[in-house]
Short mmCIF file of C-alpha atoms in Angstrom, two decimals:
data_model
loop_
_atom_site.label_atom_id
_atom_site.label_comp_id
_atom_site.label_asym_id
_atom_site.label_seq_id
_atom_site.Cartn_x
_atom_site.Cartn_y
_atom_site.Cartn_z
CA UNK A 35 0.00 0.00 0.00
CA UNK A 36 1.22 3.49 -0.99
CA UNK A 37 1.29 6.46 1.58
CA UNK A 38 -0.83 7.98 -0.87
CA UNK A 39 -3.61 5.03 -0.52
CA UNK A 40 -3.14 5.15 3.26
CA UNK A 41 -3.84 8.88 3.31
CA UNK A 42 -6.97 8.64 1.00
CA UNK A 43 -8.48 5.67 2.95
CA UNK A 44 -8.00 7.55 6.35
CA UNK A 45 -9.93 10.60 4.98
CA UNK A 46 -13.88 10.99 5.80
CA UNK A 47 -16.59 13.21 4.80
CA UNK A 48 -17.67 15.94 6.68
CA UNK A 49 -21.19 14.74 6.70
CA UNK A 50 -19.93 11.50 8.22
CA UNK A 51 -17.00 13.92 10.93
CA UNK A 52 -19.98 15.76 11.48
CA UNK A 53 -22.16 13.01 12.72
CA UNK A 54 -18.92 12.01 14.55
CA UNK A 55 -18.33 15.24 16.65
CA UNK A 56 -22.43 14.86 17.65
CA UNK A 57 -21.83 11.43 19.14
CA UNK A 58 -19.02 12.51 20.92
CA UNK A 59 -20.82 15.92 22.22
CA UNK A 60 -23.61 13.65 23.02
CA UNK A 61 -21.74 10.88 25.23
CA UNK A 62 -20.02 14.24 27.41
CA UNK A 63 -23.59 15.09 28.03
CA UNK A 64 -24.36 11.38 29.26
CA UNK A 65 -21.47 10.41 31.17
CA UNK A 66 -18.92 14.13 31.10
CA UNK A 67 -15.65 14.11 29.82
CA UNK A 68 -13.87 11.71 32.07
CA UNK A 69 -15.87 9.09 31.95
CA UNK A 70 -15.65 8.71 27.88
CA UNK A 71 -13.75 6.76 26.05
CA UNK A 72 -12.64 6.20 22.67
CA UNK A 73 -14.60 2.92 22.77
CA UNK A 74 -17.82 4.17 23.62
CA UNK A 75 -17.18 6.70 20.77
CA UNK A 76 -15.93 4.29 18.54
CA UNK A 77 -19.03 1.99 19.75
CA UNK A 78 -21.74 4.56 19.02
CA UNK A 79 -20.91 5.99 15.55
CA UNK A 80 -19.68 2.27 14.52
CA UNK A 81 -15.94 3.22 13.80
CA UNK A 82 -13.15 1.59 14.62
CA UNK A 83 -10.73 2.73 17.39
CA UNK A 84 -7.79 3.08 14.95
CA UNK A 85 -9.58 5.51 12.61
CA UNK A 86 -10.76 7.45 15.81
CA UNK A 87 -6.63 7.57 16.90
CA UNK A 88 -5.43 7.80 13.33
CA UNK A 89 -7.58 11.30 12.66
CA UNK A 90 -7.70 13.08 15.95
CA UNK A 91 -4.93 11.78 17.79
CA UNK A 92 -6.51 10.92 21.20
CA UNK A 93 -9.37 12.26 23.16
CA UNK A 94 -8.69 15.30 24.59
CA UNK A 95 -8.14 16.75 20.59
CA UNK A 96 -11.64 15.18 19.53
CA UNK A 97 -13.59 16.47 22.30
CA UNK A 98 -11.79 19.61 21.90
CA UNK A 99 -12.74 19.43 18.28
CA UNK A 100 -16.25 18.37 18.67
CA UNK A 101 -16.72 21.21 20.86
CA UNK A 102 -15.64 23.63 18.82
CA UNK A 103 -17.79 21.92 15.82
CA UNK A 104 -20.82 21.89 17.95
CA UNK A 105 -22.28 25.51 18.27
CA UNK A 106 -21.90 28.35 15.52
CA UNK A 107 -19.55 30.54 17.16
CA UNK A 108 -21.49 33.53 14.72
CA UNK A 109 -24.72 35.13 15.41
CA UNK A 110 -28.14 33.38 14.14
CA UNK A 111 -29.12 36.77 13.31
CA UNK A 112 -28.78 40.47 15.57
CA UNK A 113 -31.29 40.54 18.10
CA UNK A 114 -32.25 44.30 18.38
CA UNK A 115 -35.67 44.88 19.91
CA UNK A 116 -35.13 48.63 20.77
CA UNK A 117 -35.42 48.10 24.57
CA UNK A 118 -32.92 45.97 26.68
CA UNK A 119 -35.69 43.78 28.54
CA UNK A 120 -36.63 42.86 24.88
CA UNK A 121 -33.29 42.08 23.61
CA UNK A 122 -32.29 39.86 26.64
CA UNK A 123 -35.47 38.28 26.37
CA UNK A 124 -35.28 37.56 22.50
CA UNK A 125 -31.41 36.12 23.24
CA UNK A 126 -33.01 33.81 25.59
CA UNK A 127 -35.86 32.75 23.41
CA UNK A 128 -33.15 31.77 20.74
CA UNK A 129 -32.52 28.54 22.58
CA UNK A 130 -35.45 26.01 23.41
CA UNK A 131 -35.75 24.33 26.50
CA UNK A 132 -34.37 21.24 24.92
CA UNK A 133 -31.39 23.11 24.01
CA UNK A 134 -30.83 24.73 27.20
CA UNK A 135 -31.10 21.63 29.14
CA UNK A 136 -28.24 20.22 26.36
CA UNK A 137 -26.18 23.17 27.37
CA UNK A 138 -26.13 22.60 30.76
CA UNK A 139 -25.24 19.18 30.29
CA UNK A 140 -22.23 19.86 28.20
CA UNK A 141 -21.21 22.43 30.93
CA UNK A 142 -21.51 19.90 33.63
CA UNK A 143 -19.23 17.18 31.37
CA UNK A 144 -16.57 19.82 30.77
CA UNK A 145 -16.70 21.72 33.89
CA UNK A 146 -13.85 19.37 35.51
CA UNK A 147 -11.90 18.88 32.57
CA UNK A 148 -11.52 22.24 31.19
CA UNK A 149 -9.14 22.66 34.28
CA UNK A 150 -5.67 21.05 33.31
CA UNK A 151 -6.68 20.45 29.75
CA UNK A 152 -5.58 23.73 27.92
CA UNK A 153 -6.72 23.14 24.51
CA UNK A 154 -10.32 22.31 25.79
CA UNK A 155 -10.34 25.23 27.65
CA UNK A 156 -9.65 27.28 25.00
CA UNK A 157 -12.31 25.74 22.80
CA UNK A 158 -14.40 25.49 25.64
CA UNK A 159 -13.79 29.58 25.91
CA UNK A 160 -13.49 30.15 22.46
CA UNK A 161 -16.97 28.37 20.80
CA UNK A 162 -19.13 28.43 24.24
CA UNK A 163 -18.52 30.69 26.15
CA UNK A 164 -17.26 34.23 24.22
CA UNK A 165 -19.90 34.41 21.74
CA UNK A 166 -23.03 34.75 23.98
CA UNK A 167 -20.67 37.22 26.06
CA UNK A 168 -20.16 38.98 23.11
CA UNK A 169 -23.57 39.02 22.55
CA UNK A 170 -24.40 40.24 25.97
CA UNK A 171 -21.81 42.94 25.05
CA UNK A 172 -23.36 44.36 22.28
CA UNK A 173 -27.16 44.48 23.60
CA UNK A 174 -25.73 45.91 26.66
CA UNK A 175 -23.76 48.42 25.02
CA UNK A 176 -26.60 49.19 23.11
CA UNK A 177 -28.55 49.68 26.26
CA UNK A 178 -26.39 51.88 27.00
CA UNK A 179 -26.12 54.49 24.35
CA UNK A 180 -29.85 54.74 24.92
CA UNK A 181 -30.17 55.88 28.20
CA UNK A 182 -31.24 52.69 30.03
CA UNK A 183 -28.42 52.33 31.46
CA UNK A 184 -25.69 54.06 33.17
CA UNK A 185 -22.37 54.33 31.22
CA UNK A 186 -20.51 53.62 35.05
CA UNK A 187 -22.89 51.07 36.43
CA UNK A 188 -21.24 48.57 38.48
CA UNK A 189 -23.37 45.72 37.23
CA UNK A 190 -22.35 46.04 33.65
CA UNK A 191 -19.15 43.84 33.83
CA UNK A 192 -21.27 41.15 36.02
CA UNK A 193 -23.63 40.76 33.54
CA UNK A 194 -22.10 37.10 32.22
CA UNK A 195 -21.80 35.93 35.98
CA UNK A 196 -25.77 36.82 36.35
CA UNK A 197 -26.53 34.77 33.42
CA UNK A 198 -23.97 32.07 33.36
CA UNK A 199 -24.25 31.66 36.90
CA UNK A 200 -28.13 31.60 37.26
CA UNK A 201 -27.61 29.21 34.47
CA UNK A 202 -25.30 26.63 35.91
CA UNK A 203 -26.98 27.18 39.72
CA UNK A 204 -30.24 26.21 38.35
CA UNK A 205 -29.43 22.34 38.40
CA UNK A 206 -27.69 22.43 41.35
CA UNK A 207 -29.83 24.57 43.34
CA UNK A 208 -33.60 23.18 42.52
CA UNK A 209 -32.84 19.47 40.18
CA UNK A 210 -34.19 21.08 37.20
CA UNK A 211 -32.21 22.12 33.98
CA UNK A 212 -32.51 26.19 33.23
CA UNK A 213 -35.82 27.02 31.26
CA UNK A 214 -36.86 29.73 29.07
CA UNK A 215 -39.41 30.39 31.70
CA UNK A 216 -36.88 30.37 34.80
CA UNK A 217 -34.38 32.74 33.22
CA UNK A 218 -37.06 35.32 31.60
CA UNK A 219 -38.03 35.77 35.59
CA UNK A 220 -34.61 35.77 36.33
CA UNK A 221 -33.89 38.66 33.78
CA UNK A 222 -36.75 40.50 35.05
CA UNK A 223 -36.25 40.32 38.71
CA UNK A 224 -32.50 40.22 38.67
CA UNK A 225 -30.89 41.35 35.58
CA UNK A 226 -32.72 44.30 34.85
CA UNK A 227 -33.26 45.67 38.31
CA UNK A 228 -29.35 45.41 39.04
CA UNK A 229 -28.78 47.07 36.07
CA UNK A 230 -31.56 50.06 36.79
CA UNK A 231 -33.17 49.12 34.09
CA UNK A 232 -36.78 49.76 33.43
CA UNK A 233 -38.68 46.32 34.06
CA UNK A 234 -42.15 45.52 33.71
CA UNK B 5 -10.39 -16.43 63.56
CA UNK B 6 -14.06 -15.34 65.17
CA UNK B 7 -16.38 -13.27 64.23
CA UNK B 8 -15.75 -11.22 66.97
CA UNK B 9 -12.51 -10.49 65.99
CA UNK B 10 -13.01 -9.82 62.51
CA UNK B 11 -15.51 -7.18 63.27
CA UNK B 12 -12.58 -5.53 65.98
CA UNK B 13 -9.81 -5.35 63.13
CA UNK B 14 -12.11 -3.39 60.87
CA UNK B 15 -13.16 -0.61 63.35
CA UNK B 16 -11.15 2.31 62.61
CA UNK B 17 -10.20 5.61 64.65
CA UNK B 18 -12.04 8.80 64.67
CA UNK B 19 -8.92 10.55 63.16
CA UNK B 20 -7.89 8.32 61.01
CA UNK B 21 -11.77 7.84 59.49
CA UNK B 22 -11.20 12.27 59.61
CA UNK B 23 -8.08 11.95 57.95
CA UNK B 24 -8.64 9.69 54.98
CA UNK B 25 -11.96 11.84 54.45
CA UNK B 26 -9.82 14.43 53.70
CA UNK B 27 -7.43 12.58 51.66
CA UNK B 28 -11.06 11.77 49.76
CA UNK B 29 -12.18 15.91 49.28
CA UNK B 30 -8.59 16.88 48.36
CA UNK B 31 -8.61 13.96 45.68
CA UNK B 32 -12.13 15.32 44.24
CA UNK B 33 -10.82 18.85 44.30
CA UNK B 34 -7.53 17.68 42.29
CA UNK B 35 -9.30 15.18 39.83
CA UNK B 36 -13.28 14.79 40.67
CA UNK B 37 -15.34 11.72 40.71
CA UNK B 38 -15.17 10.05 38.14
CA UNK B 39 -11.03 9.83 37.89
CA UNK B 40 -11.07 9.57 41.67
CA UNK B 41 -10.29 5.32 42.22
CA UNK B 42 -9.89 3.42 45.21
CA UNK B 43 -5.80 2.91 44.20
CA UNK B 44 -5.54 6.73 44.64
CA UNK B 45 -7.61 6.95 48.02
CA UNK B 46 -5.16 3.57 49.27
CA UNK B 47 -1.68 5.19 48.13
CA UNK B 48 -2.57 8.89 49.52
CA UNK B 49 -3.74 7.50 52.98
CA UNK B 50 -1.26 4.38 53.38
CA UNK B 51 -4.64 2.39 53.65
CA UNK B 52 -5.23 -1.14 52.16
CA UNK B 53 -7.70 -0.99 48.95
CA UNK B 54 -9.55 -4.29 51.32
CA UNK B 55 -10.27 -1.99 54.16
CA UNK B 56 -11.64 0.15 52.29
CA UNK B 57 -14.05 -1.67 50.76
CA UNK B 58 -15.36 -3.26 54.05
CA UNK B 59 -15.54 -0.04 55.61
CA UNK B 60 -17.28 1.90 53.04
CA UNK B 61 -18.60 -0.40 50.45
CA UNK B 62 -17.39 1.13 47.29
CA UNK B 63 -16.33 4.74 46.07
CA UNK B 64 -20.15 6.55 45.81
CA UNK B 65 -20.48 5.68 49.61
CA UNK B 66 -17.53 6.43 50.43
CA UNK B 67 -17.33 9.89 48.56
CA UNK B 68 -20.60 10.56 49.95
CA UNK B 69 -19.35 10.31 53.79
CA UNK B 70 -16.47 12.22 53.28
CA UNK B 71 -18.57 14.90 51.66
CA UNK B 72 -21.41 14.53 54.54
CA UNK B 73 -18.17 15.04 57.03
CA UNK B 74 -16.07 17.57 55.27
CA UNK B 75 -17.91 20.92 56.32
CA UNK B 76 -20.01 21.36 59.86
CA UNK B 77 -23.41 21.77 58.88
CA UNK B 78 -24.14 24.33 61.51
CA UNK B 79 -22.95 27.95 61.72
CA UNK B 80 -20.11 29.25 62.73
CA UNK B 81 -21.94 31.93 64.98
CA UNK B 82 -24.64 33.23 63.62
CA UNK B 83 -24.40 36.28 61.61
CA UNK B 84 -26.22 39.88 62.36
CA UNK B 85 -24.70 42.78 62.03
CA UNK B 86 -27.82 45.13 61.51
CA UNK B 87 -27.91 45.33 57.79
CA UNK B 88 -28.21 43.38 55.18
CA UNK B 89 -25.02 44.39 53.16
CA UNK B 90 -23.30 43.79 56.76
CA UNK B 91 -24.90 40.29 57.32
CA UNK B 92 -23.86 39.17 53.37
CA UNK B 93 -19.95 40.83 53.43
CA UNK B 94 -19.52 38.92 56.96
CA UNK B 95 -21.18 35.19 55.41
CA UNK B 96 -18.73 35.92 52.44
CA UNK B 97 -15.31 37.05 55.10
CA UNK B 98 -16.04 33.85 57.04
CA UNK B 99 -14.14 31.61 53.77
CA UNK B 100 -10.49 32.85 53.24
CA UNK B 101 -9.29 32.73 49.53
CA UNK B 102 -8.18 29.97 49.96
CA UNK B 103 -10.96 27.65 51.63
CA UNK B 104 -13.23 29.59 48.90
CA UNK B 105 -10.55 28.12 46.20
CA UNK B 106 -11.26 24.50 47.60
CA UNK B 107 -15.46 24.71 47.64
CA UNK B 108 -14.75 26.30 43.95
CA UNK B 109 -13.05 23.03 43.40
CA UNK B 110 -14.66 20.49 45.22
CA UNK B 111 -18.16 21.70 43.17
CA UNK B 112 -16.37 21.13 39.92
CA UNK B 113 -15.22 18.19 40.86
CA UNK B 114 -18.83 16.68 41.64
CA UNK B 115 -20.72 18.90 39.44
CA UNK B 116 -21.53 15.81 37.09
CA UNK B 117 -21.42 13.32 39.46
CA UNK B 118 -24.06 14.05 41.67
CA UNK B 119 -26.16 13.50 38.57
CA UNK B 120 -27.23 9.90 38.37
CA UNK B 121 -26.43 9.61 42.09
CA UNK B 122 -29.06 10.28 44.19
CA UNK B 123 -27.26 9.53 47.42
CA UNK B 124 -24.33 11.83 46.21
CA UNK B 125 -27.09 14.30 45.40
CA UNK B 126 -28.35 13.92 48.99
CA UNK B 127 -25.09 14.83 50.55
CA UNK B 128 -23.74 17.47 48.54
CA UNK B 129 -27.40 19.24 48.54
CA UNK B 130 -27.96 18.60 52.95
CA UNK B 131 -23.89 19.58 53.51
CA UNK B 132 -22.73 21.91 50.78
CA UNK B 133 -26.07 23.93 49.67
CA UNK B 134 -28.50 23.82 51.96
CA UNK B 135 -26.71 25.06 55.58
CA UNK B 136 -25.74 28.36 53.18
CA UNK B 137 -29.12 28.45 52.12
CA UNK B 138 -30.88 28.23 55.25
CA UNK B 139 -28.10 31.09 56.34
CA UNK B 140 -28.98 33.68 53.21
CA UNK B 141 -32.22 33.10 54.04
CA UNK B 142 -32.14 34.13 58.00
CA UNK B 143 -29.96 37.23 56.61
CA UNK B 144 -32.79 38.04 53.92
CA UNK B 145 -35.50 37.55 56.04
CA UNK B 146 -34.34 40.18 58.76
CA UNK B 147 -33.84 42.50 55.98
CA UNK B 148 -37.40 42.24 55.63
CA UNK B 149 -38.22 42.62 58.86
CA UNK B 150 -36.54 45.78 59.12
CA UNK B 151 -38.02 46.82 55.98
CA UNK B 152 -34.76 46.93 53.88
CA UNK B 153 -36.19 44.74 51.33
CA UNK B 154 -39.64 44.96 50.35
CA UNK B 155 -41.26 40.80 51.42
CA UNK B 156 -42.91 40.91 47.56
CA UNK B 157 -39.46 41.47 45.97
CA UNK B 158 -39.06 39.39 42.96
CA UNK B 159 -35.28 39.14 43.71
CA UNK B 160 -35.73 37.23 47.27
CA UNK B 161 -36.18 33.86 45.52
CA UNK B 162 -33.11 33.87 43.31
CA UNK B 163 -30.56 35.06 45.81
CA UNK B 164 -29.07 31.40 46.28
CA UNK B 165 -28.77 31.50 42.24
CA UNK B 166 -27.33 34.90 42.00
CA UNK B 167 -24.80 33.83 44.57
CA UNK B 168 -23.90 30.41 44.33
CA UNK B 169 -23.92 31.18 40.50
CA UNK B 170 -21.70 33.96 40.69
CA UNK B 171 -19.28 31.63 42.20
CA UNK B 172 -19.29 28.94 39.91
CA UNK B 173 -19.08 31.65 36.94
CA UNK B 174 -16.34 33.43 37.92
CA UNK B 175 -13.72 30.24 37.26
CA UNK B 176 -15.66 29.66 34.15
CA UNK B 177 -15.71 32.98 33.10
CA UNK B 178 -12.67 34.28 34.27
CA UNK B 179 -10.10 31.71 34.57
CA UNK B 180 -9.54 32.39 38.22
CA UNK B 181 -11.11 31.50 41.21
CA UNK B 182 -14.00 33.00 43.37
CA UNK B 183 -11.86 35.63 46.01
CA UNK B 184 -13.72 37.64 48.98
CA UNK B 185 -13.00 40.52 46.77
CA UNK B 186 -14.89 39.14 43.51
CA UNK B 187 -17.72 38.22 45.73
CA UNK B 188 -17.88 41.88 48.14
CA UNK B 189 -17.84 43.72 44.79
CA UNK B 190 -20.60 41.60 43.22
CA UNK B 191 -22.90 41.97 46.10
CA UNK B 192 -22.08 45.36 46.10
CA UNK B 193 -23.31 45.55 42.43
CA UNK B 194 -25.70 42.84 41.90
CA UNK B 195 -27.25 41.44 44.86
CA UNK B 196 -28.03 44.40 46.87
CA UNK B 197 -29.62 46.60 44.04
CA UNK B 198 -31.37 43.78 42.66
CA UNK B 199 -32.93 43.91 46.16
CA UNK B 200 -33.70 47.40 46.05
CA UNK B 201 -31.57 47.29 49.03
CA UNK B 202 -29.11 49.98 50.46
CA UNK B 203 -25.91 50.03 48.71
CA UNK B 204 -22.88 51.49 49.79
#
């Protein structure tokens, strides 16, 4: 066999790497990060080990991979309501509940692993984490140049700890995953007030 | 051999059952559950992998113990300094950096675990959550009483999430842990005006 053979017969499609990185995001949302392995990977999208080895190396780099394949890091469109309580609102109406509660699993499988894994970390950071902050930044900046809020409130740079946090607290506080209903009241008795924002 | 004696050899001291629940948090806090093994828990505390099987039954039990001994459920005093931004500053002084470092890590570390393990659940929710709930809410409800915080607020009910979250976000968020000064400053911001309560 060639190298050239070898290198064709190791490729695979991206429908098929797709449908790979799912399994994989999947299985950290059943079991978390430590608890996979390449054979239960291997065992749910019917590859073998060697191909999983051969193409990502091991499985810090395809979890690392998968999680940066998982979630547009772009926009699904500029939310942009006019009024802050209707821009955080339509941000958290973007996900369903099924969603959220897929979140919050993935955040729970990573949340130990991210620590001492570097490269998972940064895609962790980089795919999860910055682009809803960005998001946050630009409705809130927004909310700003408007007059709703102060320029020098001292809530503005807590903002992602309000969100995140009520987010990832939800589970462990009341053993239920975050809904669209749960943060919506959490915007508007939280969020908005610390901000001195006008609420309902 | 009788029975009698059997049952002797197993019995273990008070310190040493204090001491190798220790060696069992700092283990979680270093690698979590579900890369914690019995090997580890043996080598770290000089113990034989045997004993502690027969003395704990397996690793969920025996996490589950060391979690259900590793912080007093009862307060350390009880808190009231006359306000509410008083009472919540002095809860968050009584943890140094560096014990607020080690709850930081010890609720990554079973953050997926205590999923899918009810008894797990059980102790981390009666020994970890609930004694600082039942504390936030004898702080809240004197601010009530005194008529610092209207009883109808919207914001009284989420005060575990804003907190607790705010903890577990700031690692996530920030790539350092929780401090005394991260947490003073967010109350500061967040909590108290969310409250409608008197801020510095």
């Amino acid at each position: 066999m060639t190298e050239f053979a070898t290198a064709r017969r190791s490729r695979i499609t991206p429908e098929r790497e797709a449908e790979l990185y799912e399994a994989v995001l999947e299985l950290l949302r059943e079991v978390g990060y430590d608890a996979l392995t390449m054979d239960a990977v291997a065992a749910r999208t019917r590859s073998s080990k060697a191909t999983l080895y051969r193409q990502w190396g091991g499985k810090a780099e395809l979890v690392a991979k998968a999680v940066r394949h998982g979630k547009p890091g772009g926009s699904v469109g500029e939310v942009d309501t006019g009024t802050l309580r209707g821009d955080l609102h339509a941000l958290t109406l973007r996900s369903d509940d099924c969603e959220m509660e897929q979140s919050s699993a993935l955040m729970r499988g990573l949340a130990m692993a991210v620590h001492g894994n570097p490269d998972l970390l940064k895609a962790f950071k980089e795919h999860l984490v910055e682009p809803e902050m960005a998001e946050f930044g630009r409705v809130l900046q927004r909310a700003v140049d408007r007059g709703e809020v102060r320029a020098d409130c001292p809530a503005l740079q807590f903002v992602p700890h309000m969100m995140i946090g009520a987010f990832a607290a939800r589970t462990m506080l009341d053993e239920q995953p975050p809904t669209q209903a749960f943060l919506l009241s959490y915007i508007d008795a939280v969020v908005l007030p610390a901000l001195g924002a006008p609420t309902p």
